[in-house]
Structure formats: structure tokens, C-alpha cells
PDB file of C-alpha atoms in Angstrom:
ATOM      1  CA  MET N   1       5.083 116.227  26.154  1.00 78.00           C
ATOM      2  CA  LYS N   2       3.050 117.210  30.000  1.00 85.00           C
ATOM      3  CA  LYS N   3      -0.244 116.163  29.689  1.00 88.00           C
ATOM      4  CA  THR N   4      -2.834 118.961  30.710  1.00 90.00           C
ATOM      5  CA  ILE N   5      -5.591 118.095  33.253  1.00 90.00           C
ATOM      6  CA  LEU N   6      -8.649 120.329  33.095  1.00 90.00           C
ATOM      7  CA  GLU N   7     -10.200 121.812  36.415  1.00 90.00           C
ATOM      8  CA  ASP N   8     -13.518 120.416  37.684  1.00 90.00           C
ATOM      9  CA  PHE N   9     -15.475 120.769  40.605  1.00 90.00           C
ATOM     10  CA  LYS N  10     -18.275 119.280  42.166  1.00 91.00           C
ATOM     11  CA  ILE N  11     -21.663 121.139  41.579  1.00 94.00           C
ATOM     12  CA  ASN N  12     -24.160 121.743  44.407  1.00 95.00           C
ATOM     13  CA  ALA N  13     -27.490 119.588  43.588  1.00 96.00           C
ATOM     14  CA  LYS N  14     -29.528 122.705  43.927  1.00 97.00           C
ATOM     15  CA  ILE N  15     -27.491 124.698  41.475  1.00 98.00           C
ATOM     16  CA  LYS N  16     -27.943 121.787  39.176  1.00 98.00           C
ATOM     17  CA  LEU N  17     -31.342 121.348  39.187  1.00 98.00           C
ATOM     18  CA  ALA N  18     -31.904 125.204  38.839  1.00 98.00           C
ATOM     19  CA  PHE N  19     -30.028 125.032  35.678  1.00 98.00           C
ATOM     20  CA  LEU N  20     -31.965 122.371  34.404  1.00 98.00           C
ATOM     21  CA  TRP N  21     -34.928 123.734  34.975  1.00 98.00           C
ATOM     22  CA  ALA N  22     -33.826 126.893  33.366  1.00 98.00           C
ATOM     23  CA  SER N  23     -32.721 124.971  29.897  1.00 98.00           C
ATOM     24  CA  VAL N  24     -36.380 122.812  30.200  1.00 98.00           C
ATOM     25  CA  THR N  25     -37.819 126.875  30.457  1.00 97.00           C
ATOM     26  CA  PHE N  26     -36.011 128.412  27.231  1.00 97.00           C
ATOM     27  CA  LEU N  27     -36.867 124.924  25.529  1.00 97.00           C
ATOM     28  CA  TYR N  28     -40.703 125.603  26.042  1.00 96.00           C
ATOM     29  CA  LEU N  29     -40.115 129.527  25.057  1.00 96.00           C
ATOM     30  CA  TYR N  30     -38.251 128.257  21.886  1.00 97.00           C
ATOM     31  CA  GLY N  31     -40.899 125.761  21.273  1.00 96.00           C
ATOM     32  CA  ASP N  32     -43.772 127.959  21.252  1.00 94.00           C
ATOM     33  CA  TYR N  33     -42.114 131.096  19.521  1.00 96.00           C
ATOM     34  CA  PHE N  34     -41.510 128.564  16.481  1.00 96.00           C
ATOM     35  CA  GLU N  35     -44.453 127.420  16.345  1.00 94.00           C
ATOM     36  CA  LEU N  36     -45.996 130.631  15.219  1.00 95.00           C
ATOM     37  CA  TYR N  37     -44.265 130.186  11.884  1.00 96.00           C
ATOM     38  CA  VAL N  38     -46.300 127.147  11.398  1.00 95.00           C
ATOM     39  CA  PRO N  39     -49.383 128.033   9.202  1.00 95.00           C
ATOM     40  CA  GLY N  40     -52.603 129.077  10.216  1.00 93.00           C
ATOM     41  CA  LYS N  41     -50.940 129.587  13.478  1.00 92.00           C
ATOM     42  CA  THR N  42     -51.281 133.583  14.008  1.00 93.00           C
ATOM     43  CA  ALA N  43     -54.479 133.156  11.880  1.00 93.00           C
ATOM     44  CA  GLY N  44     -56.005 131.229  14.499  1.00 92.00           C
ATOM     45  CA  ILE N  45     -54.837 133.383  17.157  1.00 91.00           C
ATOM     46  CA  ILE N  46     -56.322 136.663  15.508  1.00 91.00           C
ATOM     47  CA  ASP N  47     -59.513 135.149  14.960  1.00 93.00           C
ATOM     48  CA  GLY N  48     -60.072 133.157  18.542  1.00 88.00           C
ATOM     49  CA  SER N  49     -59.589 129.699  16.850  1.00 90.00           C
ATOM     50  CA  SER N  50     -56.417 128.654  18.861  1.00 90.00           C
ATOM     51  CA  LEU N  51     -56.295 126.105  21.497  1.00 90.00           C
ATOM     52  CA  LEU N  52     -55.982 128.659  24.015  1.00 91.00           C
ATOM     53  CA  ASN N  53     -59.037 130.961  22.980  1.00 91.00           C
ATOM     54  CA  ASN N  54     -60.521 132.068  26.275  1.00 93.00           C
ATOM     55  CA  PRO N  55     -59.451 133.895  29.566  1.00 94.00           C
ATOM     56  CA  GLN N  56     -59.414 130.607  31.488  1.00 96.00           C
ATOM     57  CA  LYS N  57     -57.316 128.540  29.495  1.00 95.00           C
ATOM     58  CA  LEU N  58     -55.064 131.407  28.543  1.00 94.00           C
ATOM     59  CA  PHE N  59     -55.056 131.740  32.947  1.00 97.00           C
ATOM     60  CA  LEU N  60     -54.719 128.066  33.175  1.00 97.00           C
ATOM     61  CA  ALA N  61     -51.722 127.534  30.304  1.00 95.00           C
ATOM     62  CA  SER N  62     -50.115 130.720  32.084  1.00 96.00           C
ATOM     63  CA  LEU N  63     -50.108 128.771  35.383  1.00 97.00           C
ATOM     64  CA  LEU N  64     -48.731 125.503  34.057  1.00 96.00           C
ATOM     65  CA  LEU N  65     -46.143 127.457  32.167  1.00 95.00           C
ATOM     66  CA  ALA N  66     -45.159 129.341  35.199  1.00 97.00           C
ATOM     67  CA  ILE N  67     -44.303 126.495  37.355  1.00 98.00           C
ATOM     68  CA  PRO N  68     -40.778 125.587  35.726  1.00 98.00           C
ATOM     69  CA  ALA N  69     -39.729 129.082  35.567  1.00 97.00           C
ATOM     70  CA  LEU N  70     -40.606 128.952  39.336  1.00 98.00           C
ATOM     71  CA  MET N  71     -38.925 126.124  39.633  1.00 98.00           C
ATOM     72  CA  VAL N  72     -35.110 127.724  38.828  1.00 98.00           C
ATOM     73  CA  GLY N  73     -35.395 129.617  41.883  1.00 98.00           C
ATOM     74  CA  LEU N  74     -37.158 127.661  43.591  1.00 98.00           C
ATOM     75  CA  SER N  75     -34.447 124.525  43.573  1.00 98.00           C
ATOM     76  CA  VAL N  76     -32.097 127.372  44.853  1.00 98.00           C
ATOM     77  CA  SER N  77     -33.758 128.763  47.978  1.00 98.00           C
ATOM     78  CA  LEU N  78     -36.039 125.650  49.310  1.00 97.00           C
ATOM     79  CA  LYS N  79     -34.584 123.067  52.007  1.00 97.00           C
ATOM     80  CA  PRO N  80     -33.509 119.907  50.349  1.00 97.00           C
ATOM     81  CA  ILE N  81     -36.869 117.841  51.641  1.00 97.00           C
ATOM     82  CA  ILE N  82     -39.132 119.822  50.157  1.00 98.00           C
ATOM     83  CA  ASN N  83     -36.879 121.038  47.119  1.00 98.00           C
ATOM     84  CA  LYS N  84     -36.227 117.021  46.525  1.00 98.00           C
ATOM     85  CA  TRP N  85     -39.929 116.233  46.363  1.00 98.00           C
ATOM     86  CA  LEU N  86     -41.379 119.340  44.035  1.00 98.00           C
ATOM     87  CA  ASN N  87     -38.386 118.609  41.606  1.00 98.00           C
ATOM     88  CA  ILE N  88     -39.778 114.862  41.533  1.00 98.00           C
ATOM     89  CA  ILE N  89     -43.171 115.674  41.411  1.00 98.00           C
ATOM     90  CA  PHE N  90     -43.005 118.693  38.738  1.00 98.00           C
ATOM     91  CA  GLY N  91     -40.151 116.812  37.059  1.00 98.00           C
ATOM     92  CA  LEU N  92     -42.552 113.766  36.354  1.00 98.00           C
ATOM     93  CA  PHE N  93     -45.611 115.744  35.460  1.00 98.00           C
ATOM     94  CA  PHE N  94     -43.897 117.595  32.835  1.00 98.00           C
ATOM     95  CA  THR N  95     -42.119 114.555  31.915  1.00 98.00           C
ATOM     96  CA  ALA N  96     -45.585 112.825  31.183  1.00 98.00           C
ATOM     97  CA  ILE N  97     -46.927 116.340  29.423  1.00 97.00           C
ATOM     98  CA  MET N  98     -44.019 116.764  27.294  1.00 97.00           C
ATOM     99  CA  LEU N  99     -43.926 112.754  25.991  1.00 98.00           C
ATOM    100  CA  LEU N 100     -48.066 113.198  25.510  1.00 97.00           C
ATOM    101  CA  ILE N 101     -47.223 116.421  23.402  1.00 96.00           C
ATOM    102  CA  ALA N 102     -44.162 114.888  21.449  1.00 96.00           C
ATOM    103  CA  VAL N 103     -46.863 111.904  20.234  1.00 97.00           C
ATOM    104  CA  THR N 104     -49.704 114.158  19.755  1.00 96.00           C
ATOM    105  CA  SER N 105     -47.776 116.618  17.533  1.00 94.00           C
ATOM    106  CA  ILE N 106     -46.123 114.233  14.863  1.00 96.00           C
ATOM    107  CA  SER N 107     -46.042 116.152  11.462  1.00 95.00           C
ATOM    108  CA  GLU N 108     -44.100 117.814   8.869  1.00 95.00           C
ATOM    109  CA  TRP N 109     -44.756 121.237  10.027  1.00 94.00           C
ATOM    110  CA  ARG N 110     -44.658 120.073  14.092  1.00 94.00           C
ATOM    111  CA  SER N 111     -41.297 118.033  13.630  1.00 96.00           C
ATOM    112  CA  PHE N 112     -39.344 120.941  15.296  1.00 96.00           C
ATOM    113  CA  TYR N 113     -42.084 120.944  18.274  1.00 95.00           C
ATOM    114  CA  VAL N 114     -41.301 116.954  18.917  1.00 97.00           C
ATOM    115  CA  LEU N 115     -37.876 117.412  18.938  1.00 97.00           C
ATOM    116  CA  TYR N 116     -37.998 119.856  21.800  1.00 98.00           C
ATOM    117  CA  ALA N 117     -40.410 117.896  23.671  1.00 97.00           C
ATOM    118  CA  ILE N 118     -38.724 115.139  23.673  1.00 98.00           C
ATOM    119  CA  ILE N 119     -35.049 117.201  24.888  1.00 98.00           C
ATOM    120  CA  GLU N 120     -37.658 118.785  27.522  1.00 98.00           C
ATOM    121  CA  SER N 121     -38.551 115.339  28.231  1.00 98.00           C
ATOM    122  CA  ILE N 122     -35.512 114.105  28.342  1.00 98.00           C
ATOM    123  CA  LEU N 123     -34.405 117.236  30.960  1.00 98.00           C
ATOM    124  CA  THR N 124     -37.251 116.971  33.314  1.00 98.00           C
ATOM    125  CA  SER N 125     -36.498 113.009  33.502  1.00 98.00           C
ATOM    126  CA  ILE N 126     -32.660 114.261  34.439  1.00 98.00           C
ATOM    127  CA  ILE N 127     -34.492 116.465  37.372  1.00 98.00           C
ATOM    128  CA  VAL N 128     -36.505 113.644  38.656  1.00 98.00           C
ATOM    129  CA  TRP N 129     -33.446 111.627  38.575  1.00 98.00           C
ATOM    130  CA  LYS N 130     -30.907 114.071  40.037  1.00 98.00           C
ATOM    131  CA  ALA N 131     -33.387 114.712  42.489  1.00 98.00           C
ATOM    132  CA  PHE N 132     -34.211 111.076  43.634  1.00 98.00           C
ATOM    133  CA  ASN N 133     -30.678 110.652  44.162  1.00 97.00           C
ATOM    134  CA  TRP N 134     -30.262 113.785  46.116  1.00 96.00           C
ATOM    135  CA  PRO N 135     -26.976 113.548  47.880  1.00 94.00           C
ATOM    136  CA  LYS N 136     -26.818 112.564  51.748  1.00 91.00           C
ATOM    137  CA  GLN N 137     -25.051 114.851  54.300  1.00 84.00           C
ATOM    138  CA  THR N 138     -22.846 112.536  56.147  1.00 77.00           C
ATOM    139  CA  ASN N 139     -23.688 112.562  60.202  1.00 71.00           C
ATOM    140  CA  LEU N 140     -20.321 114.750  61.209  1.00 62.00           C
ATOM    141  CA  GLN N 141     -21.075 112.481  64.749  1.00 62.00           C
ATOM    142  CA  GLU N 142     -20.884 109.268  63.764  1.00 54.00           C
ATOM    143  CA  THR N 143     -17.160 110.122  62.118  1.00 50.00           C
ATOM    144  CA  ILE N 144     -16.438 111.668  65.938  1.00 52.00           C
TER     145      ILE N 144
END
């Protein structure tokens, strides 16, 4: 019997980071969407008693959530050293935020939110790890 070996190839660090940020962004969207099903949430949005109850808070939340979405494209297009440090800084920042959200959201109706926050924290921790361990280019002159 012949053993089949599946093809595998090395994926560029920039591509890995972009896909990780894309995954995190999707999870943020799903978590916020499913939160609309929590009793009282939509009523709070309608009557203005939600967390984002003024234009400034809404703008800050929009700015905050624009960062992971922008990191998808920036991870592919930026020079490696800037890319590395932005991924480390924003990865640590979003890991801390999501761990805080996970701890403060523990309740029966928000168990899905805690799950997403934990997964998001794991993914942003992987982003930090991958960026911190960015592959080094060998100096071609040293090998000649």
C-alpha cells in the first residue's frame, strides 16, 4: 500500500498575520452580532441606555475596531520591522482588552461572548508570538 503525503508549503509571515487578524475581525463581528440577541440589548440601543450612548463613544468604538480590520491589509503591505512592532503592540493591546471582556462578561446570557473573547485572546496572542518570532533573513554575503 502506497502512503500518500499531502503537499505543504511555507506560508509567508505577512500572510499568516493577515489571516489571523481577519479571523479576529470576524469573531469581533460575530460576537457583537450575537450580543443583539441578549434580552434587553436592542431595547437599550433604541432608548439610548447602551454602552455606546453618545457620538464620542460610538466614534471611539469605531476607531478601536478599525484597527484589527486595518491590520489585515497592513500586515501584508508594511515593511517587516514596522509590521513586526505594530503586530506586537496591537496584538498585546487587543489580548488585554479581550481578557478583560472575558472576565467581566461572565453570565448565562453572555457565555458566547466569553467564548469569543477567549478565542480572540488566543488568536491575538498567536499574532504577538508570530510577530515576535518573525523569520530572519540570512545575509547572502555571509554565505559567499
